Amino acid sequence: MKLSDQQKRLCEHVINVFESGSIEGNYAAISIYADGPHGVKQVTYGRSQTTEYGNLEELIEMYVNSNGLYSAQLKPYLAKIGVTPLLDDATFKQLLRDAAKKDSLMRKVQDEFFDKRYFQPAMAWANAGGFTQPLSALVIYDSFIHSGSIPDFLRKRFPATLPVKNGVEKDWIKQYVDTRHEWLSQHSKKILQGTIYRTQCFKNEIARDNWALAKIPIVANGVNVID
Amino acid sequence: MCMNLNAANNSLRRFILFTGVWLLVACSQSQSEVWIPENWHPSLEQVREQIDSLANQTAPASQQQLSQSSQNMADVADAQLFISYIQLMQRLDQQQRSDLFKEQQAWLETRIQQASAAIISKGGSLAPLEYNDAFIEITEARLKDLQQRGDNHR
């Protein structure tokens, strides 16, 4: 899978809109969710949201080692992340917000971190599957961001085979998008149905044969993404 | 909007927690006294309906907004359950209180397991939404149960 810089940027910007509502993404976003180990609440941070009991320590370590404006103040927290609950630590949360808003280095570190955590694994999966089209990259990357992978239970619901197994790439992507769209749109929870703007965007791009992502803008949840 | 709802929910949670702990301590000292004034009926119904309405509005929200809304709904449902639990506790005798406490401890453990099992999108941004939706459904069922038992002990 070879993407030009513009194609990769386009993929990231579309995902940013899905996740945060803005093209550039919200690097300072902090949410508290009860999805930590044994149902504990935890801090979730950054452009593509990494968690206190997941990979937040790795992200902060990367930033601390980069000697950013807030590295010295965040360094003592390295020993606490994932060990001591930090959801009520206002100083820590403010440091995370300030670093993302006021230090471009934090935004750069987040780009590198999320690229390593999500984009590269998604592209590795795409390469192993024999995919070559930029629109396929976008669909697969989105699935890794939204569902953490290409879920097996969805793959079992459609007959197309992977390109690497002599299947037709466009057929596989179209069937996967349709299957994912159906799963989300018919979900028993109405709030989950609200996320079909992602698959609807892909269905639109497939319909206008935009496999090279050359036709812009791409309309993502009502936002025109042009670059 | 989400920030305002979060702030309101946090204040409410602190108030309910304080009241609840005080009531539990008080209830453990004597079962004959009434600890909750009869005409005091805190309600979170409207808050919950408003959050639900915002989350299901026509204009699709970003994933972060949807996940935050689902967390807010889960927090409100849990606070409602806490209120019903305290109200039921007041109506029980000493042995029944002890039994309900143990039952609730076990149920809380089960809730964590069931809500965690509902996560299909492990490692994805959809995961908190899946967890919270299951959490809300399980909590609502328990809420109905405790409210029914509370009515039966009037």
GROMACS .gro file of C-alpha atoms in nm:
model
  381
    1MET     CA    1   0.000   0.000   0.000
    2LYS     CA    2   0.167   0.319  -0.117
    3LEU     CA    3  -0.007   0.642  -0.024
    4SER     CA    4   0.110   0.987  -0.126
    5ASP     CA    5   0.149   1.243   0.152
    6GLN     CA    6  -0.174   1.405   0.040
    7GLN     CA    7  -0.366   1.076   0.038
    8LYS     CA    8  -0.245   0.990   0.387
    9ARG     CA    9  -0.330   1.339   0.513
   10LEU     CA   10  -0.675   1.307   0.359
   11CYS     CA   11  -0.730   0.978   0.543
   12GLU     CA   12  -0.622   1.133   0.874
   13HIS     CA   13  -0.840   1.440   0.828
   14VAL     CA   14  -1.151   1.237   0.743
   15ILE     CA   15  -1.097   1.026   1.057
   16ASN     CA   16  -1.036   1.339   1.263
   17VAL     CA   17  -1.377   1.470   1.158
   18PHE     CA   18  -1.545   1.141   1.248
   19GLU     CA   19  -1.378   1.133   1.588
   20SER     CA   20  -1.374   1.496   1.698
   21GLY     CA   21  -1.584   1.695   1.452
   22SER     CA   22  -1.286   1.898   1.328
   23ILE     CA   23  -1.045   1.839   1.040
   24GLU     CA   24  -0.735   1.903   1.248
   25GLY     CA   25  -0.860   1.686   1.535
   26ASN     CA   26  -0.868   1.776   1.902
   27TYR     CA   27  -0.523   1.710   2.045
   28ALA     CA   28  -0.626   1.846   2.387
   29ALA     CA   29  -0.939   1.631   2.420
   30ILE     CA   30  -0.980   1.468   2.760
   31SER     CA   31  -1.269   1.237   2.841
   32ILE     CA   32  -1.341   1.022   3.144
   33TYR     CA   33  -1.490   0.682   3.064
   34ALA     CA   34  -1.562   0.381   3.283
   35ASP     CA   35  -1.384   0.143   3.049
   36GLY     CA   36  -1.069   0.086   3.252
   37PRO     CA   37  -0.970  -0.246   3.409
   38HIS     CA   38  -1.257  -0.388   3.613
   39GLY     CA   39  -1.484  -0.102   3.507
   40VAL     CA   40  -1.282   0.176   3.671
   41LYS     CA   41  -1.301   0.523   3.525
   42GLN     CA   42  -0.994   0.645   3.345
   43VAL     CA   43  -0.851   0.945   3.163
   44THR     CA   44  -0.869   0.927   2.784
   45TYR     CA   45  -0.652   1.177   2.599
   46GLY     CA   46  -0.547   1.310   2.264
   47ARG     CA   47  -0.635   1.336   1.897
   48SER     CA   48  -0.729   0.970   1.864
   49GLN     CA   49  -0.780   0.906   2.235
   50THR     CA   50  -0.537   0.687   2.427
   51THR     CA   51  -0.618   0.567   2.777
   52GLU     CA   52  -0.466   0.594   3.123
   53TYR     CA   53  -0.455   0.217   3.169
   54GLY     CA   54  -0.368   0.161   2.804
   55ASN     CA   55  -0.095   0.351   2.622
   56LEU     CA   56  -0.104   0.698   2.776
   57GLU     CA   57   0.222   0.633   2.959
   58GLU     CA   58   0.397   0.557   2.631
   59LEU     CA   59   0.268   0.878   2.474
   60ILE     CA   60   0.376   1.092   2.771
   61GLU     CA   61   0.714   0.922   2.783
   62MET     CA   62   0.767   1.006   2.416
   63TYR     CA   63   0.679   1.368   2.491
   64VAL     CA   64   0.895   1.388   2.806
   65ASN     CA   65   1.192   1.249   2.613
   66SER     CA   66   1.138   1.509   2.342
   67ASN     CA   67   1.205   1.792   2.590
   68GLY     CA   68   0.880   1.977   2.530
   69LEU     CA   69   0.764   2.287   2.715
   70TYR     CA   70   0.580   2.075   2.971
   71SER     CA   71   0.813   1.775   2.982
   72ALA     CA   72   0.962   1.858   3.322
   73GLN     CA   73   0.617   1.902   3.479
   74LEU     CA   74   0.482   1.582   3.326
   75LYS     CA   75   0.788   1.368   3.402
   76PRO     CA   76   0.687   1.289   3.765
   77TYR     CA   77   0.358   1.150   3.636
   78LEU     CA   78   0.529   0.875   3.436
   79ALA     CA   79   0.558   0.663   3.750
   80LYS     CA   80   0.191   0.720   3.833
   81ILE     CA   81   0.014   0.659   3.502
   82GLY     CA   82  -0.155   0.322   3.511
   83VAL     CA   83  -0.067   0.280   3.879
   84THR     CA   84  -0.238   0.565   4.066
   85PRO     CA   85  -0.579   0.680   3.939
   86LEU     CA   86  -0.539   1.025   3.785
   87LEU     CA   87  -0.893   1.109   3.678
   88ASP     CA   88  -0.933   1.352   3.971
   89ASP     CA   89  -0.586   1.505   3.934
   90ALA     CA   90  -0.676   1.849   3.796
   91THR     CA   91  -0.310   1.950   3.762
   92PHE     CA   92  -0.229   1.649   3.547
   93LYS     CA   93  -0.529   1.700   3.322
   94GLN     CA   94  -0.452   2.071   3.282
   95LEU     CA   95  -0.091   1.991   3.191
   96LEU     CA   96  -0.214   1.754   2.921
   97ARG     CA   97  -0.450   2.019   2.784
   98ASP     CA   98  -0.188   2.296   2.797
   99ALA     CA   99   0.077   2.081   2.631
  100ALA     CA  100  -0.157   2.001   2.341
  101LYS     CA  101  -0.275   2.359   2.300
  102LYS     CA  102   0.047   2.551   2.361
  103ASP     CA  103   0.328   2.320   2.253
  104SER     CA  104   0.343   2.211   1.889
  105LEU     CA  105   0.583   1.937   1.998
  106MET     CA  106   0.301   1.758   2.182
  107ARG     CA  107   0.092   1.764   1.866
  108LYS     CA  108   0.387   1.627   1.667
  109VAL     CA  109   0.445   1.353   1.926
  110GLN     CA  110   0.076   1.261   1.919
  111ASP     CA  111   0.088   1.236   1.538
  112GLU     CA  112   0.385   0.998   1.561
  113PHE     CA  113   0.227   0.801   1.845
  114PHE     CA  114  -0.113   0.752   1.684
  115ASP     CA  115   0.051   0.675   1.351
  116LYS     CA  116   0.243   0.395   1.521
  117ARG     CA  117  -0.056   0.272   1.726
  118TYR     CA  118  -0.329   0.281   1.462
  119PHE     CA  119  -0.220   0.380   1.112
  120GLN     CA  120   0.079   0.148   1.077
  121PRO     CA  121  -0.103  -0.162   1.211
  122ALA     CA  122  -0.395  -0.083   0.980
  123MET     CA  123  -0.162  -0.051   0.680
  124ALA     CA  124   0.021  -0.368   0.779
  125TRP     CA  125  -0.315  -0.549   0.778
  126ALA     CA  126  -0.402  -0.393   0.441
  127ASN     CA  127  -0.067  -0.495   0.290
  128ALA     CA  128  -0.099  -0.849   0.420
  129GLY     CA  129  -0.445  -0.867   0.266
  130GLY     CA  130  -0.322  -0.747  -0.072
  131PHE     CA  131  -0.501  -0.410  -0.077
  132THR     CA  132  -0.359  -0.130  -0.293
  133GLN     CA  133  -0.625   0.141  -0.330
  134PRO     CA  134  -0.619   0.461  -0.118
  135LEU     CA  135  -0.992   0.434  -0.048
  136SER     CA  136  -0.930   0.082   0.086
  137ALA     CA  137  -0.666   0.234   0.316
  138LEU     CA  138  -0.920   0.485   0.446
  139VAL     CA  139  -1.185   0.217   0.510
  140ILE     CA  140  -0.940  -0.014   0.688
  141TYR     CA  141  -0.781   0.267   0.891
  142ASP     CA  142  -1.125   0.383   1.003
  143SER     CA  143  -1.213   0.032   1.117
  144PHE     CA  144  -0.894   0.013   1.325
  145ILE     CA  145  -0.972   0.350   1.486
  146HIS     CA  146  -1.341   0.280   1.548
  147SER     CA  147  -1.344  -0.094   1.622
  148GLY     CA  148  -0.978  -0.160   1.702
  149SER     CA  149  -0.946  -0.399   1.405
  150ILE     CA  150  -1.143  -0.557   1.120
  151PRO     CA  151  -1.387  -0.752   1.341
  152ASP     CA  152  -1.411  -1.123   1.262
  153PHE     CA  153  -1.785  -1.133   1.324
  154LEU     CA  154  -1.836  -0.884   1.041
  155ARG     CA  155  -1.602  -1.064   0.802
  156LYS     CA  156  -1.809  -1.379   0.846
  157ARG     CA  157  -2.118  -1.198   0.721
  158PHE     CA  158  -2.006  -1.145   0.361
  159PRO     CA  159  -1.863  -1.381   0.100
  160ALA     CA  160  -1.587  -1.174  -0.068
  161THR     CA  161  -1.233  -1.306  -0.031
  162LEU     CA  162  -0.924  -1.100   0.031
  163PRO     CA  163  -0.726  -0.978  -0.271
  164VAL     CA  164  -0.428  -1.177  -0.148
  165LYS     CA  165  -0.644  -1.489  -0.191
  166ASN     CA  166  -0.735  -1.394  -0.548
  167GLY     CA  167  -1.040  -1.194  -0.443
  168VAL     CA  168  -1.133  -0.860  -0.600
  169GLU     CA  169  -1.027  -0.568  -0.382
  170LYS     CA  170  -1.318  -0.339  -0.470
  171ASP     CA  171  -1.570  -0.618  -0.407
  172TRP     CA  172  -1.422  -0.693  -0.065
  173ILE     CA  173  -1.420  -0.327   0.043
  174LYS     CA  174  -1.772  -0.265  -0.088
  175GLN     CA  175  -1.910  -0.571   0.092
  176TYR     CA  176  -1.724  -0.488   0.414
  177VAL     CA  177  -1.855  -0.130   0.412
  178ASP     CA  178  -2.210  -0.249   0.338
  179THR     CA  179  -2.191  -0.509   0.615
  180ARG     CA  180  -2.052  -0.260   0.864
  181HIS     CA  181  -2.316  -0.007   0.764
  182GLU     CA  182  -2.593  -0.261   0.814
  183TRP     CA  183  -2.453  -0.364   1.154
  184LEU     CA  184  -2.440  -0.005   1.278
  185SER     CA  185  -2.767   0.114   1.123
  186GLN     CA  186  -2.965  -0.179   1.264
  187HIS     CA  187  -2.801  -0.186   1.603
  188SER     CA  188  -3.041  -0.230   1.893
  189LYS     CA  189  -2.891   0.079   2.058
  190LYS     CA  190  -3.005   0.395   1.889
  191ILE     CA  191  -2.697   0.591   1.994
  192LEU     CA  192  -2.477   0.344   1.801
  193GLN     CA  193  -2.690   0.396   1.492
  194GLY     CA  194  -2.571   0.755   1.506
  195THR     CA  195  -2.225   0.648   1.392
  196ILE     CA  196  -2.330   0.540   1.040
  197TYR     CA  197  -2.210   0.868   0.897
  198ARG     CA  198  -1.872   0.695   0.875
  199THR     CA  199  -1.986   0.409   0.653
  200GLN     CA  200  -2.222   0.640   0.464
  201CYS     CA  201  -1.922   0.854   0.371
  202PHE     CA  202  -1.744   0.546   0.234
  203LYS     CA  203  -2.051   0.431   0.045
  204ASN     CA  204  -2.065   0.773  -0.120
  205GLU     CA  205  -1.699   0.757  -0.222
  206ILE     CA  206  -1.743   0.404  -0.361
  207ALA     CA  207  -2.049   0.520  -0.553
  208ARG     CA  208  -1.853   0.797  -0.722
  209ASP     CA  209  -1.562   0.565  -0.793
  210ASN     CA  210  -1.318   0.766  -0.584
  211TRP     CA  211  -1.074   0.481  -0.522
  212ALA     CA  212  -0.770   0.706  -0.562
  213LEU     CA  213  -0.915   0.969  -0.327
  214ALA     CA  214  -0.850   1.217  -0.606
  215LYS     CA  215  -1.200   1.362  -0.610
  216ILE     CA  216  -1.228   1.628  -0.344
  217PRO     CA  217  -1.386   1.740  -0.129
  218ILE     CA  218  -1.476   1.425   0.060
  219VAL     CA  219  -1.781   1.502   0.270
  220ALA     CA  220  -1.729   1.353   0.617
  221ASN     CA  221  -2.024   1.394   0.853
  222GLY     CA  222  -2.119   1.719   0.681
  223VAL     CA  223  -1.765   1.859   0.673
  224ASN     CA  224  -1.584   1.914   0.342
  225VAL     CA  225  -1.237   1.761   0.361
  226ILE     CA  226  -1.021   1.893   0.081
  227ASP     CA  227  -0.669   1.807   0.196
  228MET     CA  228  -2.340   2.159   2.643
  229CYS     CA  229  -2.153   1.843   2.739
  230MET     CA  230  -1.931   2.037   2.977
  231ASN     CA  231  -2.234   2.190   3.149
  232LEU     CA  232  -2.401   1.853   3.183
  233ASN     CA  233  -2.077   1.705   3.315
  234ALA     CA  234  -2.042   1.977   3.577
  235ALA     CA  235  -2.404   1.937   3.683
  236ASN     CA  236  -2.366   1.561   3.701
  237ASN     CA  237  -2.049   1.588   3.911
  238SER     CA  238  -2.214   1.821   4.164
  239LEU     CA  239  -2.516   1.597   4.177
  240ARG     CA  240  -2.305   1.286   4.227
  241ARG     CA  241  -2.114   1.447   4.514
  242PHE     CA  242  -2.440   1.553   4.680
  243ILE     CA  243  -2.597   1.210   4.642
  244LEU     CA  244  -2.283   1.035   4.760
  245PHE     CA  245  -2.259   1.252   5.071
  246THR     CA  246  -2.627   1.210   5.148
  247GLY     CA  247  -2.609   0.839   5.084
  248VAL     CA  248  -2.310   0.779   5.306
  249TRP     CA  249  -2.471   0.983   5.582
  250LEU     CA  250  -2.792   0.786   5.547
  251LEU     CA  251  -2.613   0.453   5.553
  252VAL     CA  252  -2.427   0.545   5.869
  253ALA     CA  253  -2.744   0.676   6.024
  254CYS     CA  254  -2.945   0.371   5.921
  255SER     CA  255  -2.689   0.141   6.073
  256GLN     CA  256  -2.736   0.311   6.409
  257SER     CA  257  -3.109   0.277   6.432
  258GLN     CA  258  -3.379   0.127   6.218
  259SER     CA  259  -3.671   0.287   6.389
  260GLU     CA  260  -3.593   0.643   6.289
  261VAL     CA  261  -3.692   0.796   5.956
  262TRP     CA  262  -3.392   0.945   5.776
  263ILE     CA  263  -3.542   1.064   5.451
  264PRO     CA  264  -3.815   1.328   5.480
  265GLU     CA  265  -4.133   1.188   5.332
  266ASN     CA  266  -4.181   1.469   5.084
  267TRP     CA  267  -3.824   1.459   4.950
  268HIS     CA  268  -3.815   1.286   4.609
  269PRO     CA  269  -3.499   1.378   4.417
  270SER     CA  270  -3.548   1.311   4.048
  271LEU     CA  271  -3.301   1.280   3.762
  272GLU     CA  272  -3.558   1.186   3.500
  273GLN     CA  273  -3.551   1.516   3.315
  274VAL     CA  274  -3.172   1.535   3.317
  275ARG     CA  275  -3.160   1.187   3.172
  276GLU     CA  276  -3.421   1.254   2.908
  277GLN     CA  277  -3.237   1.568   2.798
  278ILE     CA  278  -2.903   1.390   2.765
  279ASP     CA  279  -3.074   1.109   2.576
  280SER     CA  280  -3.243   1.357   2.346
  281LEU     CA  281  -2.914   1.538   2.274
  282ALA     CA  282  -2.737   1.211   2.197
  283ASN     CA  283  -3.008   1.107   1.953
  284GLN     CA  284  -3.056   1.441   1.782
  285THR     CA  285  -3.086   1.452   1.405
  286ALA     CA  286  -2.747   1.613   1.334
  287PRO     CA  287  -2.490   1.335   1.388
  288ALA     CA  288  -2.241   1.407   1.664
  289SER     CA  289  -1.872   1.317   1.658
  290GLN     CA  290  -1.762   0.992   1.819
  291GLN     CA  291  -1.618   1.183   2.116
  292GLN     CA  292  -1.950   1.361   2.175
  293LEU     CA  293  -2.147   1.037   2.146
  294SER     CA  294  -1.917   0.859   2.390
  295GLN     CA  295  -1.933   1.146   2.639
  296SER     CA  296  -2.313   1.152   2.618
  297SER     CA  297  -2.332   0.780   2.680
  298GLN     CA  298  -2.103   0.820   2.984
  299ASN     CA  299  -2.329   1.098   3.115
  300MET     CA  300  -2.636   0.878   3.071
  301ALA     CA  301  -2.461   0.591   3.250
  302ASP     CA  302  -2.366   0.821   3.539
  303VAL     CA  303  -2.722   0.949   3.576
  304ALA     CA  304  -2.867   0.597   3.567
  305ASP     CA  305  -2.618   0.493   3.835
  306ALA     CA  306  -2.713   0.793   4.050
  307GLN     CA  307  -3.082   0.702   4.014
  308LEU     CA  308  -3.003   0.350   4.125
  309PHE     CA  309  -2.810   0.486   4.424
  310ILE     CA  310  -3.113   0.691   4.531
  311SER     CA  311  -3.347   0.391   4.503
  312TYR     CA  312  -3.101   0.175   4.696
  313ILE     CA  313  -3.090   0.425   4.983
  314GLN     CA  314  -3.466   0.464   4.982
  315LEU     CA  315  -3.512   0.089   4.999
  316MET     CA  316  -3.250   0.055   5.274
  317GLN     CA  317  -3.448   0.290   5.494
  318ARG     CA  318  -3.753   0.065   5.474
  319LEU     CA  319  -3.573  -0.254   5.577
  320ASP     CA  320  -3.490  -0.402   5.915
  321GLN     CA  321  -3.133  -0.467   6.025
  322GLN     CA  322  -3.105  -0.817   5.879
  323GLN     CA  323  -3.265  -0.716   5.551
  324ARG     CA  324  -3.023  -0.425   5.520
  325SER     CA  325  -2.729  -0.652   5.567
  326ASP     CA  326  -2.868  -0.891   5.306
  327LEU     CA  327  -2.933  -0.612   5.057
  328PHE     CA  328  -2.582  -0.475   5.106
  329LYS     CA  329  -2.428  -0.811   5.021
  330GLU     CA  330  -2.665  -0.860   4.730
  331GLN     CA  331  -2.574  -0.517   4.592
  332GLN     CA  332  -2.202  -0.585   4.626
  333ALA     CA  333  -2.239  -0.904   4.423
  334TRP     CA  334  -2.461  -0.733   4.167
  335LEU     CA  335  -2.207  -0.452   4.116
  336GLU     CA  336  -1.945  -0.714   4.037
  337THR     CA  337  -2.177  -0.880   3.787
  338ARG     CA  338  -2.251  -0.547   3.622
  339ILE     CA  339  -1.882  -0.485   3.555
  340GLN     CA  340  -1.844  -0.829   3.402
  341GLN     CA  341  -2.152  -0.802   3.183
  342ALA     CA  342  -2.075  -0.449   3.063
  343SER     CA  343  -1.715  -0.547   2.985
  344ALA     CA  344  -1.838  -0.849   2.791
  345ALA     CA  345  -2.048  -0.617   2.574
  346ILE     CA  346  -1.739  -0.451   2.427
  347ILE     CA  347  -1.701  -0.577   2.071
  348SER     CA  348  -1.471  -0.301   1.951
  349LYS     CA  349  -1.175  -0.373   2.180
  350GLY     CA  350  -0.914  -0.100   2.142
  351GLY     CA  351  -1.144   0.114   1.927
  352SER     CA  352  -1.315   0.446   1.993
  353LEU     CA  353  -1.651   0.268   1.989
  354ALA     CA  354  -1.563   0.066   2.299
  355PRO     CA  355  -1.675   0.321   2.564
  356LEU     CA  356  -2.010   0.354   2.387
  357GLU     CA  357  -2.061  -0.023   2.384
  358TYR     CA  358  -1.962  -0.051   2.751
  359ASN     CA  359  -2.188   0.235   2.859
  360ASP     CA  360  -2.489   0.110   2.666
  361ALA     CA  361  -2.469  -0.228   2.835
  362PHE     CA  362  -2.404  -0.058   3.171
  363ILE     CA  363  -2.719   0.155   3.128
  364GLU     CA  364  -2.938  -0.140   3.030
  365ILE     CA  365  -2.820  -0.353   3.324
  366THR     CA  366  -2.857  -0.060   3.565
  367GLU     CA  367  -3.209   0.023   3.443
  368ALA     CA  368  -3.320  -0.335   3.507
  369ARG     CA  369  -3.181  -0.322   3.859
  370LEU     CA  370  -3.340   0.018   3.914
  371LYS     CA  371  -3.684  -0.121   3.830
  372ASP     CA  372  -3.624  -0.413   4.063
  373LEU     CA  373  -3.521  -0.197   4.360
  374GLN     CA  374  -3.804   0.050   4.298
  375GLN     CA  375  -4.053  -0.237   4.294
  376ARG     CA  376  -3.913  -0.376   4.616
  377GLY     CA  377  -3.923  -0.030   4.769
  378ASP     CA  378  -4.290   0.003   4.676
  379ASN     CA  379  -4.359  -0.336   4.831
  380HIS     CA  380  -4.205  -0.221   5.160
  381ARG     CA  381  -4.412   0.095   5.194
   0.00000   0.00000   0.00000
